[in-house]
């Protein structure tokens, strides 16, 4: 299968730990700096020192007055929730991609394979076109979350035969579900009015505009719980690189692990897509880059991917808010513009290393 790990020089344990520490420390420092810069950028510029002071004031650790009026209101009601959402969504998508690549034993795998993103898009579109959004602000997110989980469940159940799931069947079933969801989405867009069409298109492009603390509070336990489950599976996922037969010989309950892994991926991706729309390629780019730096061991790889995904999405959101004056670009559009060329490079690199697709 594509992406089979070739032999590489063994890195001494001490050197590997140092590499992990340097990478984690560097990503954490970059995240901290990016949070300060992102919070200060916008129509109301805020100096980095004032951003830090506002953080301390919000935590009750400082009583220094505001340098400018309404600074705390702008930061805590608009920018900090958006930053928190970017961190959570980036980490969730990157960890989901890492798990997908592990259970498929393929660095080209990404969460959309199991139909979760297209299913969530269909659920959101249905809520918009059928007028369910009149019931409350959370209806679209809820419909997207439920439909994404439902699509994943359909893909999994349809690909089972004889008490086991074949990877090839799972991929083909996912392609079929994605095609059906795409057609249904096009139909809903066609029958919707102008306002509904614009809302569906904008939702599909992905955006963090309008993120608020209640949404962060809903998403945080989902991401933390699913992320913790992925970390628990880490050592077992390492054995999947040996293939299903090799993993079974080592005592791994392959089917049970695959079920849990797919549920983890579905929860991570659905929670992200429900609140931000479709944000492509984060689950493909980040795990692959982190694997190139620290190797294939999945526990450190999951941590590095979470940090890297959070950093990438925070940078993308910063660009979306600042590239065009007085405009908020769709963040999914930016990640696709970056991810498309990267995916092309990844395909050529994998093909060159494998000596062809045959």
mmCIF file with all atom_site columns, N, CA and C in Angstrom, residues 90-150:
data_model
loop_
_atom_site.group_PDB
_atom_site.id
_atom_site.type_symbol
_atom_site.label_atom_id
_atom_site.label_alt_id
_atom_site.label_comp_id
_atom_site.label_asym_id
_atom_site.label_entity_id
_atom_site.label_seq_id
_atom_site.pdbx_PDB_ins_code
_atom_site.Cartn_x
_atom_site.Cartn_y
_atom_site.Cartn_z
_atom_site.occupancy
_atom_site.B_iso_or_equiv
_atom_site.pdbx_formal_charge
_atom_site.auth_seq_id
_atom_site.auth_comp_id
_atom_site.auth_asym_id
_atom_site.auth_atom_id
_atom_site.pdbx_PDB_model_num
ATOM 1   N N  . UNK A 1 90  ? -8.126  23.767 14.640 1.00 0.00 ? 90  UNK A N  1
ATOM 2   C CA . UNK A 1 90  ? -6.877  23.335 14.024 1.00 0.00 ? 90  UNK A CA 1
ATOM 3   C C  . UNK A 1 90  ? -6.335  22.073 14.655 1.00 0.00 ? 90  UNK A C  1
ATOM 4   N N  . UNK A 1 91  ? -6.353  22.010 15.990 1.00 0.00 ? 91  UNK A N  1
ATOM 5   C CA . UNK A 1 91  ? -5.882  20.812 16.687 1.00 0.00 ? 91  UNK A CA 1
ATOM 6   C C  . UNK A 1 91  ? -6.763  19.613 16.361 1.00 0.00 ? 91  UNK A C  1
ATOM 7   N N  . UNK A 1 92  ? -8.085  19.813 16.328 1.00 0.00 ? 92  UNK A N  1
ATOM 8   C CA . UNK A 1 92  ? -9.006  18.711 16.064 1.00 0.00 ? 92  UNK A CA 1
ATOM 9   C C  . UNK A 1 92  ? -8.804  18.132 14.666 1.00 0.00 ? 92  UNK A C  1
ATOM 10  N N  . UNK A 1 93  ? -8.707  18.994 13.665 1.00 0.00 ? 93  UNK A N  1
ATOM 11  C CA . UNK A 1 93  ? -8.551  18.514 12.286 1.00 0.00 ? 93  UNK A CA 1
ATOM 12  C C  . UNK A 1 93  ? -7.215  17.812 12.090 1.00 0.00 ? 93  UNK A C  1
ATOM 13  N N  . UNK A 1 94  ? -6.158  18.340 12.691 1.00 0.00 ? 94  UNK A N  1
ATOM 14  C CA . UNK A 1 94  ? -4.836  17.728 12.530 1.00 0.00 ? 94  UNK A CA 1
ATOM 15  C C  . UNK A 1 94  ? -4.768  16.371 13.228 1.00 0.00 ? 94  UNK A C  1
ATOM 16  N N  . UNK A 1 95  ? -5.339  16.267 14.423 1.00 0.00 ? 95  UNK A N  1
ATOM 17  C CA . UNK A 1 95  ? -5.345  14.980 15.116 1.00 0.00 ? 95  UNK A CA 1
ATOM 18  C C  . UNK A 1 95  ? -6.207  13.961 14.371 1.00 0.00 ? 95  UNK A C  1
ATOM 19  N N  . UNK A 1 96  ? -7.331  14.413 13.818 1.00 0.00 ? 96  UNK A N  1
ATOM 20  C CA . UNK A 1 96  ? -8.179  13.506 13.038 1.00 0.00 ? 96  UNK A CA 1
ATOM 21  C C  . UNK A 1 96  ? -7.417  12.977 11.822 1.00 0.00 ? 96  UNK A C  1
ATOM 22  N N  . UNK A 1 97  ? -6.669  13.855 11.153 1.00 0.00 ? 97  UNK A N  1
ATOM 23  C CA . UNK A 1 97  ? -5.867  13.415 10.017 1.00 0.00 ? 97  UNK A CA 1
ATOM 24  C C  . UNK A 1 97  ? -4.806  12.414 10.411 1.00 0.00 ? 97  UNK A C  1
ATOM 25  N N  . UNK A 1 98  ? -4.182  12.620 11.555 1.00 0.00 ? 98  UNK A N  1
ATOM 26  C CA . UNK A 1 98  ? -3.162  11.680 12.034 1.00 0.00 ? 98  UNK A CA 1
ATOM 27  C C  . UNK A 1 98  ? -3.749  10.295 12.269 1.00 0.00 ? 98  UNK A C  1
ATOM 28  N N  . UNK A 1 99  ? -4.918  10.250 12.905 1.00 0.00 ? 99  UNK A N  1
ATOM 29  C CA . UNK A 1 99  ? -5.562  8.964  13.166 1.00 0.00 ? 99  UNK A CA 1
ATOM 30  C C  . UNK A 1 99  ? -5.969  8.288  11.857 1.00 0.00 ? 99  UNK A C  1
ATOM 31  N N  . UNK A 1 100 ? -6.514  9.064  10.916 1.00 0.00 ? 100 UNK A N  1
ATOM 32  C CA . UNK A 1 100 ? -6.918  8.487  9.631  1.00 0.00 ? 100 UNK A CA 1
ATOM 33  C C  . UNK A 1 100 ? -5.726  7.887  8.899  1.00 0.00 ? 100 UNK A C  1
ATOM 34  N N  . UNK A 1 101 ? -4.616  8.603  8.867  1.00 0.00 ? 101 UNK A N  1
ATOM 35  C CA . UNK A 1 101 ? -3.430  8.102  8.185  1.00 0.00 ? 101 UNK A CA 1
ATOM 36  C C  . UNK A 1 101 ? -2.889  6.856  8.870  1.00 0.00 ? 101 UNK A C  1
ATOM 37  N N  . UNK A 1 102 ? -3.109  6.741  10.173 1.00 0.00 ? 102 UNK A N  1
ATOM 38  C CA . UNK A 1 102 ? -2.644  5.551  10.898 1.00 0.00 ? 102 UNK A CA 1
ATOM 39  C C  . UNK A 1 102 ? -3.488  4.334  10.547 1.00 0.00 ? 102 UNK A C  1
ATOM 40  N N  . UNK A 1 103 ? -4.805  4.456  10.586 1.00 0.00 ? 103 UNK A N  1
ATOM 41  C CA . UNK A 1 103 ? -5.635  3.268  10.364 1.00 0.00 ? 103 UNK A CA 1
ATOM 42  C C  . UNK A 1 103 ? -5.672  2.880  8.890  1.00 0.00 ? 103 UNK A C  1
ATOM 43  N N  . UNK A 1 104 ? -5.364  3.824  8.001  1.00 0.00 ? 104 UNK A N  1
ATOM 44  C CA . UNK A 1 104 ? -5.259  3.494  6.579  1.00 0.00 ? 104 UNK A CA 1
ATOM 45  C C  . UNK A 1 104 ? -3.824  3.140  6.188  1.00 0.00 ? 104 UNK A C  1
ATOM 46  N N  . UNK A 1 105 ? -2.864  3.343  7.104  1.00 0.00 ? 105 UNK A N  1
ATOM 47  C CA . UNK A 1 105 ? -1.444  3.118  6.812  1.00 0.00 ? 105 UNK A CA 1
ATOM 48  C C  . UNK A 1 105 ? -1.043  3.841  5.527  1.00 0.00 ? 105 UNK A C  1
ATOM 49  N N  . UNK A 1 106 ? -1.499  5.076  5.382  1.00 0.00 ? 106 UNK A N  1
ATOM 50  C CA . UNK A 1 106 ? -1.306  5.819  4.143  1.00 0.00 ? 106 UNK A CA 1
ATOM 51  C C  . UNK A 1 106 ? -1.222  7.306  4.451  1.00 0.00 ? 106 UNK A C  1
ATOM 52  N N  . UNK A 1 107 ? -0.100  7.969  4.112  1.00 0.00 ? 107 UNK A N  1
ATOM 53  C CA . UNK A 1 107 ? 0.033   9.399  4.410  1.00 0.00 ? 107 UNK A CA 1
ATOM 54  C C  . UNK A 1 107 ? -0.855  10.279 3.549  1.00 0.00 ? 107 UNK A C  1
ATOM 55  N N  . UNK A 1 108 ? -1.535  9.701  2.551  1.00 0.00 ? 108 UNK A N  1
ATOM 56  C CA . UNK A 1 108 ? -2.426  10.484 1.706  1.00 0.00 ? 108 UNK A CA 1
ATOM 57  C C  . UNK A 1 108 ? -3.867  10.457 2.203  1.00 0.00 ? 108 UNK A C  1
ATOM 58  N N  . UNK A 1 109 ? -4.132  9.731  3.284  1.00 0.00 ? 109 UNK A N  1
ATOM 59  C CA . UNK A 1 109 ? -5.492  9.664  3.820  1.00 0.00 ? 109 UNK A CA 1
ATOM 60  C C  . UNK A 1 109 ? -5.823  10.955 4.564  1.00 0.00 ? 109 UNK A C  1
ATOM 61  N N  . UNK A 1 110 ? -7.091  11.330 4.525  1.00 0.00 ? 110 UNK A N  1
ATOM 62  C CA . UNK A 1 110 ? -7.546  12.498 5.272  1.00 0.00 ? 110 UNK A CA 1
ATOM 63  C C  . UNK A 1 110 ? -8.990  12.279 5.710  1.00 0.00 ? 110 UNK A C  1
ATOM 64  N N  . UNK A 1 111 ? -9.475  13.041 6.709  1.00 0.00 ? 111 UNK A N  1
ATOM 65  C CA . UNK A 1 111 ? -10.774 12.739 7.326  1.00 0.00 ? 111 UNK A CA 1
ATOM 66  C C  . UNK A 1 111 ? -11.949 12.704 6.367  1.00 0.00 ? 111 UNK A C  1
ATOM 67  N N  . UNK A 1 112 ? -11.907 13.449 5.269  1.00 0.00 ? 112 UNK A N  1
ATOM 68  C CA . UNK A 1 112 ? -13.031 13.464 4.341  1.00 0.00 ? 112 UNK A CA 1
ATOM 69  C C  . UNK A 1 112 ? -13.302 12.131 3.677  1.00 0.00 ? 112 UNK A C  1
ATOM 70  N N  . UNK A 1 113 ? -12.360 11.183 3.783  1.00 0.00 ? 113 UNK A N  1
ATOM 71  C CA . UNK A 1 113 ? -12.522 9.867  3.152  1.00 0.00 ? 113 UNK A CA 1
ATOM 72  C C  . UNK A 1 113 ? -13.780 9.169  3.649  1.00 0.00 ? 113 UNK A C  1
ATOM 73  N N  . UNK A 1 114 ? -14.113 9.304  4.928  1.00 0.00 ? 114 UNK A N  1
ATOM 74  C CA . UNK A 1 114 ? -15.258 8.591  5.497  1.00 0.00 ? 114 UNK A CA 1
ATOM 75  C C  . UNK A 1 114 ? -16.545 9.400  5.395  1.00 0.00 ? 114 UNK A C  1
ATOM 76  N N  . UNK A 1 115 ? -16.557 10.473 4.614  1.00 0.00 ? 115 UNK A N  1
ATOM 77  C CA . UNK A 1 115 ? -17.784 11.202 4.330  1.00 0.00 ? 115 UNK A CA 1
ATOM 78  C C  . UNK A 1 115 ? -18.242 12.167 5.393  1.00 0.00 ? 115 UNK A C  1
ATOM 79  N N  . UNK A 1 116 ? -17.422 12.401 6.405  1.00 0.00 ? 116 UNK A N  1
ATOM 80  C CA . UNK A 1 116 ? -17.876 13.233 7.520  1.00 0.00 ? 116 UNK A CA 1
ATOM 81  C C  . UNK A 1 116 ? -18.078 14.684 7.098  1.00 0.00 ? 116 UNK A C  1
ATOM 82  N N  . UNK A 1 117 ? -17.171 15.241 6.298  1.00 0.00 ? 117 UNK A N  1
ATOM 83  C CA . UNK A 1 117 ? -17.290 16.644 5.903  1.00 0.00 ? 117 UNK A CA 1
ATOM 84  C C  . UNK A 1 117 ? -18.470 16.865 4.969  1.00 0.00 ? 117 UNK A C  1
ATOM 85  N N  . UNK A 1 118 ? -18.623 15.992 3.974  1.00 0.00 ? 118 UNK A N  1
ATOM 86  C CA . UNK A 1 118 ? -19.735 16.153 3.036  1.00 0.00 ? 118 UNK A CA 1
ATOM 87  C C  . UNK A 1 118 ? -21.075 15.928 3.734  1.00 0.00 ? 118 UNK A C  1
ATOM 88  N N  . UNK A 1 119 ? -21.115 14.982 4.671  1.00 0.00 ? 119 UNK A N  1
ATOM 89  C CA . UNK A 1 119 ? -22.341 14.763 5.428  1.00 0.00 ? 119 UNK A CA 1
ATOM 90  C C  . UNK A 1 119 ? -22.707 15.970 6.265  1.00 0.00 ? 119 UNK A C  1
ATOM 91  N N  . UNK A 1 120 ? -21.709 16.571 6.918  1.00 0.00 ? 120 UNK A N  1
ATOM 92  C CA . UNK A 1 120 ? -21.958 17.758 7.726  1.00 0.00 ? 120 UNK A CA 1
ATOM 93  C C  . UNK A 1 120 ? -22.441 18.918 6.849  1.00 0.00 ? 120 UNK A C  1
ATOM 94  N N  . UNK A 1 121 ? -21.845 19.071 5.666  1.00 0.00 ? 121 UNK A N  1
ATOM 95  C CA . UNK A 1 121 ? -22.279 20.128 4.751  1.00 0.00 ? 121 UNK A CA 1
ATOM 96  C C  . UNK A 1 121 ? -23.728 19.927 4.328  1.00 0.00 ? 121 UNK A C  1
ATOM 97  N N  . UNK A 1 122 ? -24.109 18.684 4.077  1.00 0.00 ? 122 UNK A N  1
ATOM 98  C CA . UNK A 1 122 ? -25.489 18.388 3.700  1.00 0.00 ? 122 UNK A CA 1
ATOM 99  C C  . UNK A 1 122 ? -26.443 18.710 4.848  1.00 0.00 ? 122 UNK A C  1
ATOM 100 N N  . UNK A 1 123 ? -26.068 18.372 6.067  1.00 0.00 ? 123 UNK A N  1
ATOM 101 C CA . UNK A 1 123 ? -26.916 18.689 7.211  1.00 0.00 ? 123 UNK A CA 1
ATOM 102 C C  . UNK A 1 123 ? -27.094 20.176 7.406  1.00 0.00 ? 123 UNK A C  1
ATOM 103 N N  . UNK A 1 124 ? -25.994 20.924 7.271  1.00 0.00 ? 124 UNK A N  1
ATOM 104 C CA . UNK A 1 124 ? -26.084 22.374 7.409  1.00 0.00 ? 124 UNK A CA 1
ATOM 105 C C  . UNK A 1 124 ? -26.956 22.978 6.320  1.00 0.00 ? 124 UNK A C  1
ATOM 106 N N  . UNK A 1 125 ? -26.787 22.505 5.093  1.00 0.00 ? 125 UNK A N  1
ATOM 107 C CA . UNK A 1 125 ? -27.582 23.026 3.979  1.00 0.00 ? 125 UNK A CA 1
ATOM 108 C C  . UNK A 1 125 ? -29.064 22.730 4.176  1.00 0.00 ? 125 UNK A C  1
ATOM 109 N N  . UNK A 1 126 ? -29.368 21.537 4.662  1.00 0.00 ? 126 UNK A N  1
ATOM 110 C CA . UNK A 1 126 ? -30.766 21.193 4.916  1.00 0.00 ? 126 UNK A CA 1
ATOM 111 C C  . UNK A 1 126 ? -31.376 22.121 5.961  1.00 0.00 ? 126 UNK A C  1
ATOM 112 N N  . UNK A 1 127 ? -30.628 22.393 7.016  1.00 0.00 ? 127 UNK A N  1
ATOM 113 C CA . UNK A 1 127 ? -31.127 23.298 8.056  1.00 0.00 ? 127 UNK A CA 1
ATOM 114 C C  . UNK A 1 127 ? -31.379 24.697 7.501  1.00 0.00 ? 127 UNK A C  1
ATOM 115 N N  . UNK A 1 128 ? -30.512 25.152 6.608  1.00 0.00 ? 128 UNK A N  1
ATOM 116 C CA . UNK A 1 128 ? -30.648 26.492 6.044  1.00 0.00 ? 128 UNK A CA 1
ATOM 117 C C  . UNK A 1 128 ? -31.826 26.574 5.079  1.00 0.00 ? 128 UNK A C  1
ATOM 118 N N  . UNK A 1 129 ? -31.909 25.617 4.156  1.00 0.00 ? 129 UNK A N  1
ATOM 119 C CA . UNK A 1 129 ? -32.938 25.673 3.109  1.00 0.00 ? 129 UNK A CA 1
ATOM 120 C C  . UNK A 1 129 ? -34.330 25.373 3.665  1.00 0.00 ? 129 UNK A C  1
ATOM 121 N N  . UNK A 1 130 ? -34.432 24.429 4.603  1.00 0.00 ? 130 UNK A N  1
ATOM 122 C CA . UNK A 1 130 ? -35.731 24.032 5.128  1.00 0.00 ? 130 UNK A CA 1
ATOM 123 C C  . UNK A 1 130 ? -36.243 24.956 6.231  1.00 0.00 ? 130 UNK A C  1
ATOM 124 N N  . UNK A 1 131 ? -35.463 25.975 6.556  1.00 0.00 ? 131 UNK A N  1
ATOM 125 C CA . UNK A 1 131 ? -35.932 26.971 7.517  1.00 0.00 ? 131 UNK A CA 1
ATOM 126 C C  . UNK A 1 131 ? -35.784 26.594 8.969  1.00 0.00 ? 131 UNK A C  1
ATOM 127 N N  . UNK A 1 132 ? -34.993 25.544 9.254  1.00 0.00 ? 132 UNK A N  1
ATOM 128 C CA . UNK A 1 132 ? -34.825 25.139 10.650 1.00 0.00 ? 132 UNK A CA 1
ATOM 129 C C  . UNK A 1 132 ? -34.063 26.176 11.463 1.00 0.00 ? 132 UNK A C  1
ATOM 130 N N  . UNK A 1 133 ? -33.307 27.034 10.791 1.00 0.00 ? 133 UNK A N  1
ATOM 131 C CA . UNK A 1 133 ? -32.514 28.036 11.512 1.00 0.00 ? 133 UNK A CA 1
ATOM 132 C C  . UNK A 1 133 ? -33.395 29.004 12.287 1.00 0.00 ? 133 UNK A C  1
ATOM 133 N N  . UNK A 1 134 ? -34.688 29.076 11.957 1.00 0.00 ? 134 UNK A N  1
ATOM 134 C CA . UNK A 1 134 ? -35.600 29.949 12.699 1.00 0.00 ? 134 UNK A CA 1
ATOM 135 C C  . UNK A 1 134 ? -35.791 29.473 14.132 1.00 0.00 ? 134 UNK A C  1
ATOM 136 N N  . UNK A 1 135 ? -35.437 28.215 14.402 1.00 0.00 ? 135 UNK A N  1
ATOM 137 C CA . UNK A 1 135 ? -35.597 27.666 15.749 1.00 0.00 ? 135 UNK A CA 1
ATOM 138 C C  . UNK A 1 135 ? -34.494 28.097 16.709 1.00 0.00 ? 135 UNK A C  1
ATOM 139 N N  . UNK A 1 136 ? -33.393 28.647 16.178 1.00 0.00 ? 136 UNK A N  1
ATOM 140 C CA . UNK A 1 136 ? -32.306 29.089 17.057 1.00 0.00 ? 136 UNK A CA 1
ATOM 141 C C  . UNK A 1 136 ? -30.981 29.131 16.340 1.00 0.00 ? 136 UNK A C  1
ATOM 142 N N  . UNK A 1 137 ? -30.015 29.789 16.985 1.00 0.00 ? 137 UNK A N  1
ATOM 143 C CA . UNK A 1 137 ? -28.699 29.967 16.386 1.00 0.00 ? 137 UNK A CA 1
ATOM 144 C C  . UNK A 1 137 ? -27.898 28.672 16.312 1.00 0.00 ? 137 UNK A C  1
ATOM 145 N N  . UNK A 1 138 ? -28.256 27.677 17.124 1.00 0.00 ? 138 UNK A N  1
ATOM 146 C CA . UNK A 1 138 ? -27.455 26.463 17.198 1.00 0.00 ? 138 UNK A CA 1
ATOM 147 C C  . UNK A 1 138 ? -27.932 25.385 16.234 1.00 0.00 ? 138 UNK A C  1
ATOM 148 N N  . UNK A 1 139 ? -29.016 25.651 15.523 1.00 0.00 ? 139 UNK A N  1
ATOM 149 C CA . UNK A 1 139 ? -29.604 24.596 14.697 1.00 0.00 ? 139 UNK A CA 1
ATOM 150 C C  . UNK A 1 139 ? -28.656 24.152 13.585 1.00 0.00 ? 139 UNK A C  1
ATOM 151 N N  . UNK A 1 140 ? -28.044 25.099 12.887 1.00 0.00 ? 140 UNK A N  1
ATOM 152 C CA . UNK A 1 140 ? -27.147 24.743 11.782 1.00 0.00 ? 140 UNK A CA 1
ATOM 153 C C  . UNK A 1 140 ? -25.985 23.892 12.269 1.00 0.00 ? 140 UNK A C  1
ATOM 154 N N  . UNK A 1 141 ? -25.352 24.311 13.378 1.00 0.00 ? 141 UNK A N  1
ATOM 155 C CA . UNK A 1 141 ? -24.224 23.551 13.920 1.00 0.00 ? 141 UNK A CA 1
ATOM 156 C C  . UNK A 1 141 ? -24.666 22.154 14.358 1.00 0.00 ? 141 UNK A C  1
ATOM 157 N N  . UNK A 1 142 ? -25.822 22.066 14.994 1.00 0.00 ? 142 UNK A N  1
ATOM 158 C CA . UNK A 1 142 ? -26.318 20.768 15.452 1.00 0.00 ? 142 UNK A CA 1
ATOM 159 C C  . UNK A 1 142 ? -26.621 19.849 14.272 1.00 0.00 ? 142 UNK A C  1
ATOM 160 N N  . UNK A 1 143 ? -27.284 20.405 13.240 1.00 0.00 ? 143 UNK A N  1
ATOM 161 C CA . UNK A 1 143 ? -27.608 19.604 12.053 1.00 0.00 ? 143 UNK A CA 1
ATOM 162 C C  . UNK A 1 143 ? -26.339 19.118 11.364 1.00 0.00 ? 143 UNK A C  1
ATOM 163 N N  . UNK A 1 144 ? -25.331 19.989 11.281 1.00 0.00 ? 144 UNK A N  1
ATOM 164 C CA . UNK A 1 144 ? -24.065 19.593 10.656 1.00 0.00 ? 144 UNK A CA 1
ATOM 165 C C  . UNK A 1 144 ? -23.384 18.491 11.459 1.00 0.00 ? 144 UNK A C  1
ATOM 166 N N  . UNK A 1 145 ? -23.371 18.618 12.775 1.00 0.00 ? 145 UNK A N  1
ATOM 167 C CA . UNK A 1 145 ? -22.734 17.621 13.633 1.00 0.00 ? 145 UNK A CA 1
ATOM 168 C C  . UNK A 1 145 ? -23.425 16.261 13.497 1.00 0.00 ? 145 UNK A C  1
ATOM 169 N N  . UNK A 1 146 ? -24.747 16.248 13.587 1.00 0.00 ? 146 UNK A N  1
ATOM 170 C CA . UNK A 1 146 ? -25.500 14.991 13.524 1.00 0.00 ? 146 UNK A CA 1
ATOM 171 C C  . UNK A 1 146 ? -25.364 14.351 12.146 1.00 0.00 ? 146 UNK A C  1
ATOM 172 N N  . UNK A 1 147 ? -25.464 15.160 11.082 1.00 0.00 ? 147 UNK A N  1
ATOM 173 C CA . UNK A 1 147 ? -25.366 14.613 9.729  1.00 0.00 ? 147 UNK A CA 1
ATOM 174 C C  . UNK A 1 147 ? -23.965 14.077 9.447  1.00 0.00 ? 147 UNK A C  1
ATOM 175 N N  . UNK A 1 148 ? -22.940 14.746 9.950  1.00 0.00 ? 148 UNK A N  1
ATOM 176 C CA . UNK A 1 148 ? -21.575 14.254 9.777  1.00 0.00 ? 148 UNK A CA 1
ATOM 177 C C  . UNK A 1 148 ? -21.367 12.914 10.457 1.00 0.00 ? 148 UNK A C  1
ATOM 178 N N  . UNK A 1 149 ? -21.850 12.800 11.688 1.00 0.00 ? 149 UNK A N  1
ATOM 179 C CA . UNK A 1 149 ? -21.761 11.509 12.384 1.00 0.00 ? 149 UNK A CA 1
ATOM 180 C C  . UNK A 1 149 ? -22.571 10.440 11.667 1.00 0.00 ? 149 UNK A C  1
ATOM 181 N N  . UNK A 1 150 ? -23.749 10.838 11.169 1.00 0.00 ? 150 UNK A N  1
ATOM 182 C CA . UNK A 1 150 ? -24.589 9.877  10.459 1.00 0.00 ? 150 UNK A CA 1
ATOM 183 C C  . UNK A 1 150 ? -23.929 9.367  9.192  1.00 0.00 ? 150 UNK A C  1
#
